[in-house]
Coordinates of C-alpha atoms in Angstrom, one line a residue:
X1 CA -8.3 -4.0 -0.5
X2 CA -4.6 -4.4 -0.5
X3 CA -2.7 -1.2 -0.3
X4 CA 1.0 -1.2 -1.2
X5 CA 3.5 1.1 0.6
X6 CA 5.7 3.5 -1.2
X7 CA 6.3 6.7 0.9
X8 CA 4.7 9.8 -0.6
X9 CA 3.4 7.8 -3.5
X10 CA 0.7 6.7 -1.1
X11 CA -1.1 10.0 -2.1
X12 CA -2.0 8.2 -5.3
X13 CA -3.9 5.6 -3.1
X14 CA -5.5 8.6 -1.4
X15 CA -7.0 9.6 -4.6
X16 CA -8.1 6.2 -5.5
X17 CA -9.7 5.6 -2.2
X18 CA -11.4 9.0 -2.3
X19 CA -13.0 8.3 -5.6
X20 CA -14.1 4.8 -4.5
X21 CA -15.7 6.2 -1.5
X22 CA -18.1 8.1 -3.8
X23 CA -19.5 4.9 -5.3
X24 CA -22.3 3.6 -3.1
X25 CA -21.9 0.1 -4.4
X26 CA -18.4 -0.2 -3.3
X27 CA -18.2 -1.9 0.1
X28 CA -14.9 -2.4 2.0
X29 CA -14.9 -5.5 4.1
X30 CA -11.2 -5.9 4.8
X31 CA -8.0 -3.8 4.2
X32 CA -4.3 -4.9 4.4
X33 CA -1.5 -2.6 4.0
X34 CA 2.2 -2.0 4.6
X35 CA 4.0 1.4 5.2
X36 CA 2.2 4.1 3.6
X37 CA -0.6 1.6 2.7
X38 CA -1.0 0.7 6.2
X39 CA -1.5 4.5 7.1
X40 CA -3.9 5.0 4.3
X41 CA -5.9 1.8 5.4
X42 CA -6.1 2.9 8.9
X43 CA -7.3 6.3 8.1
X44 CA -10.0 4.8 5.8
X45 CA -11.2 2.3 8.4
X46 CA -11.3 4.7 11.3
X47 CA -13.2 7.4 9.3
X48 CA -15.7 4.8 8.1
X49 CA -16.5 4.0 11.6
X50 CA -16.7 7.4 12.9
X51 CA -18.3 9.3 10.0
X52 CA -19.1 6.9 7.2
X53 CA -17.9 7.8 3.7
X54 CA -17.6 11.4 4.2
X55 CA -15.8 10.7 7.6
X56 CA -13.2 8.5 5.7
X57 CA -12.7 11.2 3.0
X58 CA -12.2 13.8 5.7
X59 CA -9.5 11.6 7.6
X60 CA -7.6 10.9 4.4
X61 CA -7.7 14.5 3.3
X62 CA -6.6 15.9 6.7
X63 CA -3.6 13.5 7.0
X64 CA -2.2 14.3 3.6
X65 CA -2.7 18.0 4.0
X66 CA -0.7 17.8 7.2
X67 CA 2.1 15.9 5.4
X68 CA 2.4 18.9 2.9
X69 CA 1.8 21.8 5.0
X70 CA 3.5 21.2 8.3
X71 CA 7.1 22.4 8.7
X72 CA 8.1 19.3 10.7
X73 CA 7.3 17.1 7.8
X74 CA 8.9 19.3 5.3
X75 CA 12.2 19.1 7.3
X76 CA 12.1 15.3 7.2
X77 CA 11.8 15.4 3.6
X78 CA 15.3 16.9 3.4
X79 CA 16.7 13.8 5.2
X80 CA 14.7 11.3 3.4
X81 CA 12.1 10.6 6.1
X82 CA 8.8 8.8 5.2
X83 CA 10.5 6.9 2.4
X84 CA 9.6 3.2 1.6
X85 CA 12.9 1.9 2.4
X86 CA 15.9 3.6 4.1
X87 CA 19.6 3.2 2.8
X88 CA 23.0 4.3 3.4
X89 CA 22.5 6.9 0.6
X90 CA 20.0 8.6 2.9
X91 CA 22.6 9.3 5.5
X92 CA 25.9 9.1 3.7
X93 CA 28.9 7.2 5.3
X94 CA 29.1 9.5 8.2
X95 CA 25.6 9.2 9.5
X96 CA 23.8 5.9 10.4
X97 CA 20.5 5.1 12.2
X98 CA 22.5 4.0 15.3
X99 CA 23.7 7.7 15.6
X100 CA 20.6 9.6 14.5
X101 CA 17.1 9.0 15.6
X102 CA 14.4 10.9 13.5
X103 CA 11.8 9.5 15.9
X104 CA 12.9 12.3 18.2
X105 CA 11.8 14.8 15.3
X106 CA 9.2 12.8 13.5
X107 CA 5.7 14.3 14.0
X108 CA 3.9 11.2 12.5
X109 CA 3.0 9.9 16.0
X110 CA 1.4 13.2 16.8
X111 CA -0.6 13.4 13.5
X112 CA -1.8 9.6 14.0
X113 CA -2.9 10.4 17.5
X114 CA -4.7 13.5 16.2
X115 CA -6.3 11.7 13.1
X116 CA -7.2 8.4 14.5
X117 CA -9.1 7.0 17.3
X118 CA -7.7 3.6 17.6
X119 CA -10.5 2.4 19.9
X120 CA -12.9 2.9 16.9
X121 CA -10.9 0.2 15.1
X122 CA -12.2 -2.3 17.4
X123 CA -15.9 -1.4 16.6
X124 CA -17.6 -4.5 15.1
X125 CA -18.7 -2.3 12.1
X126 CA -15.0 -1.5 11.3
X127 CA -13.5 -3.3 8.3
X128 CA -10.9 -6.0 9.2
X129 CA -7.5 -4.5 9.1
X130 CA -4.2 -6.2 8.6
X131 CA -1.2 -4.1 9.2
X132 CA 2.2 -5.6 8.2
X133 CA 5.6 -5.2 10.0
X134 CA 8.9 -7.0 9.8
X135 CA 10.1 -8.5 13.1
X136 CA 13.7 -7.7 13.3
X137 CA 15.0 -10.8 15.3
X138 CA 13.9 -13.2 12.6
X139 CA 12.9 -11.1 9.6
X140 CA 9.4 -12.6 9.7
X141 CA 6.2 -11.0 8.7
X142 CA 4.1 -9.9 11.7
X143 CA 0.5 -9.0 11.0
X144 CA -1.5 -6.8 13.5
X145 CA -5.1 -6.8 13.4
X146 CA -7.8 -4.4 14.7
X147 CA -7.7 -5.4 18.3
X148 CA -3.9 -4.9 18.5
X149 CA -3.5 -1.7 16.5
X150 CA -1.9 1.3 18.1
X151 CA 0.1 4.3 16.9
X152 CA 3.2 2.2 17.6
X153 CA 2.1 -0.4 15.3
X154 CA 1.5 1.9 12.4
X155 CA 4.8 3.7 13.2
X156 CA 6.5 0.2 13.0
X157 CA 5.0 -0.5 9.7
X158 CA 6.4 2.7 8.2
X159 CA 9.9 2.3 9.8
X160 CA 12.7 2.1 7.4
X161 CA 15.6 0.3 8.9
X162 CA 18.3 2.8 8.2
X163 CA 16.2 5.9 8.7
X164 CA 14.4 5.2 12.0
X165 CA 15.4 3.1 15.0
X166 CA 13.3 -0.1 15.2
X167 CA 10.0 0.3 17.1
X168 CA 9.6 -1.9 20.1
X169 CA 6.1 -3.5 20.7
X170 CA 5.7 -6.1 23.6
X171 CA 9.4 -6.6 23.8
X172 CA 10.0 -7.3 20.1
X173 CA 11.6 -4.8 17.7
X174 CA 9.9 -4.1 14.2
X175 CA 10.9 -2.4 11.0
X176 CA 8.9 -1.4 7.9
X177 CA 6.3 -4.0 6.9
X178 CA 7.2 -3.6 3.2
X179 CA 10.2 -5.7 3.7
X180 CA 8.1 -8.8 4.4
X181 CA 4.7 -8.2 2.6
X182 CA 4.0 -5.3 0.5
X183 CA 1.1 -5.6 0.8
X184 CA -0.2 -8.8 2.7
X185 CA -2.5 -10.5 0.2
X186 CA -2.8 -14.3 1.1
X187 CA -3.8 -13.6 4.7
X188 CA -6.1 -10.9 3.6
X189 CA -8.1 -13.3 1.4
X190 CA -8.2 -15.9 4.0
X191 CA -9.4 -13.4 6.6
X192 CA -12.1 -12.0 4.5
X193 CA -15.5 -13.2 2.9
X194 CA -14.9 -10.9 -0.1
X195 CA -14.4 -12.7 -3.5
X196 CA -13.0 -9.5 -5.1
X197 CA -9.8 -8.2 -4.1
X198 CA -8.3 -4.8 -5.3
X199 CA -4.5 -4.3 -5.1
X200 CA -3.4 -0.6 -5.3
X201 CA 0.1 -0.9 -6.4
X202 CA 2.2 2.4 -6.1
X203 CA 5.8 1.4 -6.3
X204 CA 7.0 1.3 -9.9
X205 CA 7.9 -2.2 -11.4
X206 CA 9.3 -0.8 -14.7
X207 CA 12.2 1.6 -15.4
X208 CA 13.4 2.5 -18.7
X209 CA 16.8 3.7 -17.5
X210 CA 19.8 1.9 -16.3
X211 CA 20.8 3.7 -12.9
X212 CA 24.4 4.6 -12.6
X213 CA 24.7 7.0 -9.7
X214 CA 24.4 5.8 -6.1
X215 CA 21.2 7.5 -5.4
X216 CA 19.5 6.1 -8.6
X217 CA 20.8 2.6 -8.0
X218 CA 19.6 2.8 -4.4
X219 CA 16.2 4.0 -5.5
X220 CA 15.7 1.3 -8.1
X221 CA 16.8 -1.4 -5.5
X222 CA 14.1 -0.1 -3.1
X223 CA 11.5 -0.4 -6.1
X224 CA 12.6 -3.9 -6.8
X225 CA 12.5 -5.1 -3.2
X226 CA 9.1 -3.6 -2.6
X227 CA 7.7 -5.4 -5.7
X228 CA 9.5 -8.6 -4.7
X229 CA 7.6 -8.7 -1.6
X230 CA 4.3 -8.4 -3.5
X231 CA 5.4 -11.0 -6.1
X232 CA 6.0 -13.4 -3.1
X233 CA 2.4 -12.8 -1.9
X234 CA 1.0 -13.3 -5.3
X235 CA 3.1 -16.5 -5.6
X236 CA 1.6 -17.7 -2.3
X237 CA -1.9 -16.9 -3.3
X238 CA -1.2 -18.8 -6.6
X239 CA -0.1 -21.9 -4.8
X240 CA -3.2 -21.7 -2.3
X241 CA -5.6 -21.4 -5.3
X242 CA -4.0 -24.5 -6.9
X243 CA -5.0 -26.6 -3.8
X244 CA -8.2 -28.4 -4.6
X245 CA -9.3 -28.2 -0.9
X246 CA -9.2 -24.4 -1.1
X247 CA -12.8 -24.0 -2.5
X248 CA -13.0 -20.5 -1.2
X249 CA -10.2 -19.3 -3.5
X250 CA -11.7 -20.8 -6.7
X251 CA -13.9 -17.9 -7.3
X252 CA -11.5 -15.3 -6.2
X253 CA -10.9 -12.5 -8.5
X254 CA -7.9 -10.1 -8.1
X255 CA -7.7 -6.7 -9.5
X256 CA -5.0 -3.9 -9.8
X257 CA -4.7 -0.2 -10.1
X258 CA -1.1 0.9 -10.7
X259 CA 0.3 4.3 -10.1
X260 CA 2.9 3.7 -12.9
X261 CA 0.3 3.0 -15.6
X262 CA -0.9 6.7 -15.1
X263 CA 2.3 8.6 -14.3
X264 CA 5.1 8.8 -16.8
X265 CA 8.6 8.5 -15.2
X266 CA 7.3 7.6 -11.7
X267 CA 10.4 5.4 -11.3
X268 CA 12.5 8.4 -11.6
X269 CA 10.8 10.3 -8.7
X270 CA 11.6 10.2 -5.0
X271 CA 9.1 8.6 -2.6
X272 CA 10.3 11.0 -0.1
X273 CA 9.1 13.9 -2.1
X274 CA 6.2 15.5 -0.1
X275 CA 6.2 18.7 -2.0
X276 CA 2.7 20.0 -2.4
X277 CA 2.6 20.1 -6.2
X278 CA 3.8 16.4 -6.4
X279 CA 1.3 15.3 -3.7
X280 CA -1.5 17.0 -5.4
X281 CA -0.5 15.4 -8.7
X282 CA -0.5 11.9 -7.3
X283 CA -3.9 12.5 -5.6
X284 CA -5.5 13.8 -8.7
X285 CA -4.0 11.0 -10.7
X286 CA -5.3 8.4 -8.3
X287 CA -8.8 9.9 -8.7
X288 CA -8.6 9.9 -12.5
X289 CA -7.3 6.2 -12.5
X290 CA -10.2 5.1 -10.3
X291 CA -12.6 7.0 -12.4
X292 CA -11.2 5.6 -15.6
X293 CA -12.1 2.1 -14.8
X294 CA -15.3 2.8 -13.1
X295 CA -16.4 4.1 -16.5
X296 CA -15.5 1.0 -18.4
X297 CA -17.9 -1.4 -20.4
X298 CA -18.6 -4.6 -18.4
X299 CA -17.9 -6.5 -21.5
X300 CA -14.2 -5.8 -21.0
X301 CA -14.2 -7.8 -17.8
X302 CA -12.1 -11.1 -17.6
X303 CA -12.2 -12.5 -14.1
X304 CA -9.5 -15.0 -13.1
X305 CA -10.4 -18.6 -12.9
X306 CA -9.0 -21.4 -10.9
X307 CA -5.3 -21.8 -11.4
X308 CA -4.3 -24.5 -13.7
X309 CA -0.5 -24.8 -13.6
X310 CA -0.3 -27.1 -16.6
X311 CA -1.7 -24.3 -18.8
X312 CA 0.4 -21.6 -17.2
X313 CA -2.5 -19.4 -16.2
X314 CA -3.8 -17.9 -13.0
X315 CA -1.6 -15.6 -10.9
X316 CA 1.6 -16.4 -12.9
X317 CA 0.6 -13.4 -15.1
X318 CA 0.9 -10.9 -12.3
X319 CA 4.8 -11.3 -12.3
X320 CA 7.2 -8.4 -12.1
X321 CA 5.7 -6.7 -15.0
X322 CA 2.1 -7.8 -15.2
X323 CA -0.4 -7.3 -18.0
X324 CA -3.9 -6.7 -16.9
X325 CA -7.3 -6.3 -18.5
X326 CA -9.6 -3.6 -17.4
X327 CA -12.9 -4.2 -15.6
X328 CA -16.2 -2.4 -15.1
X329 CA -18.0 -0.5 -12.4
X330 CA -20.6 -3.1 -12.1
X331 CA -18.2 -5.3 -9.7
X332 CA -17.2 -4.6 -6.3
X333 CA -13.4 -3.6 -6.0
X334 CA -13.3 -3.1 -9.8
X335 CA -9.8 -2.3 -11.2
X336 CA -7.5 -4.2 -13.7
X337 CA -8.0 -8.1 -13.4
X338 CA -5.2 -10.4 -14.0
X339 CA -4.8 -11.8 -17.6
X340 CA -3.1 -14.8 -18.9
X341 CA 0.5 -15.0 -20.4

């Protein structure tokens, strides 16, 4: 499973995961994530180890309830905390991350400590985890796996550059993982034995409106950058699948569930909105989206084949505005597989 970041839109992923956990045939072998996707992934994995499917559901539910109910998170919403990417619009010209450190206020560390036993992530039964961060000194993707995961790593993955000061880990400073891979896909495939991959995409690709205000332009740029990182991962996987030596990838199928396909006007909503009504709507819609494709006829399935660049098929169809064909509940990680353009 590859879980995209996108601030409070991650509540949609919560709904998707909760519904998937009700399916006994859905086995999670590996999870990658950036930002809110990393938080959901770590909650899912730790819950599975400690309490099975019900434990995972409880971990996810407990975290998102804290987000909406605790006053400290509500105050952060007012300054743009827990957003997928920080910008000058968040603070205005008179306030920058160099002069303001929300980590002194941010309760996320305490919530992670309360909800996650990081030692459980090193249990052999735990799904493989890949948490994306962006290394400040060179801008490169840095992936942290199970044995290296701590609260600091998850905080680094959710650290917008202009909202939080960089998180230091072993002498290096890190920012939000969504800048470098949102979410990591190629390495996830290489690290896992699974032949089916589900991408949960929560940041909108489409927007019918041309932004004209500073805030709207800023929001749209955040969305474009988040999906550009995903497109780069898709392109890398496309290239790898074209390699005749990469036999493992020839039978790979990639599927998608996208929040914007189920929620009208999502591109106009703020990913810093942690209002109870909005979070509840996202969660419910995520469940409905998962339930929708679980009920589909297997005959509607169109698994991807090996990439053939001369015919223009393969992952090129994912693109910035992808077109997908839906799949059935008879397959593991069933969502909306890639179609040809």
